[in-house]
Amino acid sequence: MSAPAVPSVLFVCVHNAGRSQMAAAFLTHLAAGRVQVRSAGSAPADAVNPAVVEAMREVGIDISAETPKVLTVEAVQSSDVVITMGCGDACPYFPGKRYLDWTLDDPAGQGVEAVRPIRDGIEQRVRGLLAELGVPAAV
């Protein structure tokens, strides 16, 4: 008898430099290997927003080595849940996938003070997603 498949989640925003990076980091941290996590952007930036890196460091999660990744059809096809964060029509749609759209402020050009409430809102949503997936949060 084989083990049940691990659910896979893809977070997508335009630049893959803020919201989707924070969401992926929280899910990776809280799921502790029980969810496959990806993030991507429809128009990736050159680097992750430094204020986002600092805001995540404040809660004990280091994303300083992360880099924005381009959204691919393959990433969407291989994910069970696709969560968009302001990428609009740039996100490909495939029947049979679960799509969620999280409306969140964009941290681009913001300081760490403005990023903190966005970070905290993302953490709450990720914890809710884990509950929906039936995966207990590790922390």
PDB file of C-alpha atoms in Angstrom, residues 11-115:
ATOM      1  CA  PHE A  11       2.011  30.700  -4.962  1.00  0.00           C
ATOM      2  CA  VAL A  12       1.992  33.221  -7.815  1.00  0.00           C
ATOM      3  CA  CYS A  13       2.387  36.993  -7.868  1.00  0.00           C
ATOM      4  CA  VAL A  14       3.728  39.322 -10.539  1.00  0.00           C
ATOM      5  CA  HIS A  15       7.348  39.742  -9.425  1.00  0.00           C
ATOM      6  CA  ASN A  16       7.801  36.697  -7.127  1.00  0.00           C
ATOM      7  CA  ALA A  17       9.735  39.074  -4.889  1.00  0.00           C
ATOM      8  CA  GLY A  18       7.353  39.645  -1.995  1.00  0.00           C
ATOM      9  CA  ARG A  19       3.950  38.111  -1.297  1.00  0.00           C
ATOM     10  CA  SER A  20       4.496  34.753  -2.987  1.00  0.00           C
ATOM     11  CA  GLN A  21       7.966  34.423  -1.446  1.00  0.00           C
ATOM     12  CA  MET A  22       6.573  35.060   2.046  1.00  0.00           C
ATOM     13  CA  ALA A  23       3.696  32.628   1.515  1.00  0.00           C
ATOM     14  CA  ALA A  24       6.007  29.905   0.206  1.00  0.00           C
ATOM     15  CA  ALA A  25       8.402  30.419   3.117  1.00  0.00           C
ATOM     16  CA  PHE A  26       5.622  30.226   5.702  1.00  0.00           C
ATOM     17  CA  LEU A  27       4.134  27.102   4.112  1.00  0.00           C
ATOM     18  CA  THR A  28       7.542  25.433   3.866  1.00  0.00           C
ATOM     19  CA  HIS A  29       8.277  26.286   7.508  1.00  0.00           C
ATOM     20  CA  LEU A  30       4.877  25.335   8.927  1.00  0.00           C
ATOM     21  CA  ALA A  31       4.259  22.207   6.814  1.00  0.00           C
ATOM     22  CA  ALA A  32       7.670  20.716   7.660  1.00  0.00           C
ATOM     23  CA  GLY A  33       7.905  18.640   4.487  1.00  0.00           C
ATOM     24  CA  ARG A  34       4.254  17.572   4.379  1.00  0.00           C
ATOM     25  CA  VAL A  35       3.390  19.893   1.471  1.00  0.00           C
ATOM     26  CA  GLN A  36       5.313  20.460  -1.755  1.00  0.00           C
ATOM     27  CA  VAL A  37       5.754  24.229  -2.097  1.00  0.00           C
ATOM     28  CA  ARG A  38       6.517  26.337  -5.169  1.00  0.00           C
ATOM     29  CA  SER A  39       6.403  30.042  -5.941  1.00  0.00           C
ATOM     30  CA  ALA A  40       6.722  31.951  -9.192  1.00  0.00           C
ATOM     31  CA  GLY A  41       5.986  35.253 -10.894  1.00  0.00           C
ATOM     32  CA  SER A  42       4.483  36.238 -14.210  1.00  0.00           C
ATOM     33  CA  ALA A  43       7.203  38.926 -14.558  1.00  0.00           C
ATOM     34  CA  PRO A  44       9.889  38.000 -11.995  1.00  0.00           C
ATOM     35  CA  ALA A  45      12.045  40.691 -10.425  1.00  0.00           C
ATOM     36  CA  ASP A  46      15.828  40.456 -10.218  1.00  0.00           C
ATOM     37  CA  ALA A  47      15.835  39.853  -6.460  1.00  0.00           C
ATOM     38  CA  VAL A  48      13.556  39.349  -3.472  1.00  0.00           C
ATOM     39  CA  ASN A  49      12.476  42.632  -1.875  1.00  0.00           C
ATOM     40  CA  PRO A  50      14.977  43.435   0.935  1.00  0.00           C
ATOM     41  CA  ALA A  51      12.165  44.673   3.225  1.00  0.00           C
ATOM     42  CA  VAL A  52      10.431  41.299   2.758  1.00  0.00           C
ATOM     43  CA  VAL A  53      13.659  39.455   3.630  1.00  0.00           C
ATOM     44  CA  GLU A  54      14.004  41.572   6.795  1.00  0.00           C
ATOM     45  CA  ALA A  55      10.340  41.130   7.798  1.00  0.00           C
ATOM     46  CA  MET A  56      10.657  37.354   7.470  1.00  0.00           C
ATOM     47  CA  ARG A  57      13.947  37.363   9.401  1.00  0.00           C
ATOM     48  CA  GLU A  58      12.048  39.045  12.265  1.00  0.00           C
ATOM     49  CA  VAL A  59       9.871  35.924  12.588  1.00  0.00           C
ATOM     50  CA  GLY A  60      12.809  33.533  12.336  1.00  0.00           C
ATOM     51  CA  ILE A  61      12.538  32.572   8.648  1.00  0.00           C
ATOM     52  CA  ASP A  62      15.536  33.277   6.397  1.00  0.00           C
ATOM     53  CA  ILE A  63      14.650  33.808   2.737  1.00  0.00           C
ATOM     54  CA  SER A  64      17.806  35.755   1.861  1.00  0.00           C
ATOM     55  CA  ALA A  65      18.976  32.997  -0.509  1.00  0.00           C
ATOM     56  CA  GLU A  66      15.682  32.856  -2.457  1.00  0.00           C
ATOM     57  CA  THR A  67      15.470  34.174  -5.999  1.00  0.00           C
ATOM     58  CA  PRO A  68      12.404  35.109  -8.049  1.00  0.00           C
ATOM     59  CA  LYS A  69      11.354  32.384 -10.476  1.00  0.00           C
ATOM     60  CA  VAL A  70       9.379  32.586 -13.711  1.00  0.00           C
ATOM     61  CA  LEU A  71       5.891  31.108 -13.807  1.00  0.00           C
ATOM     62  CA  THR A  72       5.740  28.053 -16.064  1.00  0.00           C
ATOM     63  CA  VAL A  73       2.847  25.992 -17.362  1.00  0.00           C
ATOM     64  CA  GLU A  74       4.538  22.931 -15.871  1.00  0.00           C
ATOM     65  CA  ALA A  75       4.507  24.468 -12.362  1.00  0.00           C
ATOM     66  CA  VAL A  76       0.772  25.067 -12.606  1.00  0.00           C
ATOM     67  CA  GLN A  77       0.059  21.629 -14.073  1.00  0.00           C
ATOM     68  CA  SER A  78       1.973  19.856 -11.305  1.00  0.00           C
ATOM     69  CA  SER A  79       0.293  21.749  -8.440  1.00  0.00           C
ATOM     70  CA  ASP A  80      -2.904  20.753  -6.647  1.00  0.00           C
ATOM     71  CA  VAL A  81      -3.609  24.271  -5.378  1.00  0.00           C
ATOM     72  CA  VAL A  82      -2.654  27.484  -7.189  1.00  0.00           C
ATOM     73  CA  ILE A  83      -2.847  30.655  -5.095  1.00  0.00           C
ATOM     74  CA  THR A  84      -2.631  33.903  -7.006  1.00  0.00           C
ATOM     75  CA  MET A  85      -1.799  37.254  -5.479  1.00  0.00           C
ATOM     76  CA  GLY A  86      -2.497  39.934  -8.042  1.00  0.00           C
ATOM     77  CA  CYS A  87      -1.131  38.304 -11.198  1.00  0.00           C
ATOM     78  CA  GLY A  88      -4.451  38.678 -13.030  1.00  0.00           C
ATOM     79  CA  ASP A  89      -4.828  37.056 -16.423  1.00  0.00           C
ATOM     80  CA  ALA A  90      -1.125  36.117 -16.586  1.00  0.00           C
ATOM     81  CA  CYS A  91      -1.856  32.983 -14.551  1.00  0.00           C
ATOM     82  CA  PRO A  92      -2.617  29.969 -16.750  1.00  0.00           C
ATOM     83  CA  TYR A  93      -5.804  28.079 -15.952  1.00  0.00           C
ATOM     84  CA  PHE A  94      -6.174  24.313 -16.028  1.00  0.00           C
ATOM     85  CA  PRO A  95      -9.425  22.497 -15.227  1.00  0.00           C
ATOM     86  CA  GLY A  96      -9.279  20.295 -12.154  1.00  0.00           C
ATOM     87  CA  LYS A  97      -6.928  22.551 -10.228  1.00  0.00           C
ATOM     88  CA  ARG A  98      -8.029  24.401  -7.123  1.00  0.00           C
ATOM     89  CA  TYR A  99      -7.490  28.140  -7.544  1.00  0.00           C
ATOM     90  CA  LEU A 100      -7.550  30.707  -4.754  1.00  0.00           C
ATOM     91  CA  ASP A 101      -6.949  34.428  -5.117  1.00  0.00           C
ATOM     92  CA  TRP A 102      -5.563  36.156  -2.045  1.00  0.00           C
ATOM     93  CA  THR A 103      -6.055  39.916  -2.162  1.00  0.00           C
ATOM     94  CA  LEU A 104      -3.052  41.401  -0.377  1.00  0.00           C
ATOM     95  CA  ASP A 105      -1.253  44.722  -0.539  1.00  0.00           C
ATOM     96  CA  ASP A 106       1.873  44.667  -2.688  1.00  0.00           C
ATOM     97  CA  PRO A 107       5.036  45.170  -0.605  1.00  0.00           C
ATOM     98  CA  ALA A 108       6.981  46.508  -3.630  1.00  0.00           C
ATOM     99  CA  GLY A 109       8.637  49.799  -2.758  1.00  0.00           C
ATOM    100  CA  GLN A 110       7.512  49.583   0.878  1.00  0.00           C
ATOM    101  CA  GLY A 111       9.624  49.660   4.002  1.00  0.00           C
ATOM    102  CA  VAL A 112       9.673  46.884   6.592  1.00  0.00           C
ATOM    103  CA  GLU A 113       7.032  48.700   8.685  1.00  0.00           C
ATOM    104  CA  ALA A 114       4.535  48.418   5.816  1.00  0.00           C
ATOM    105  CA  VAL A 115       5.557  44.826   5.056  1.00  0.00           C
TER     106      VAL A 115
END
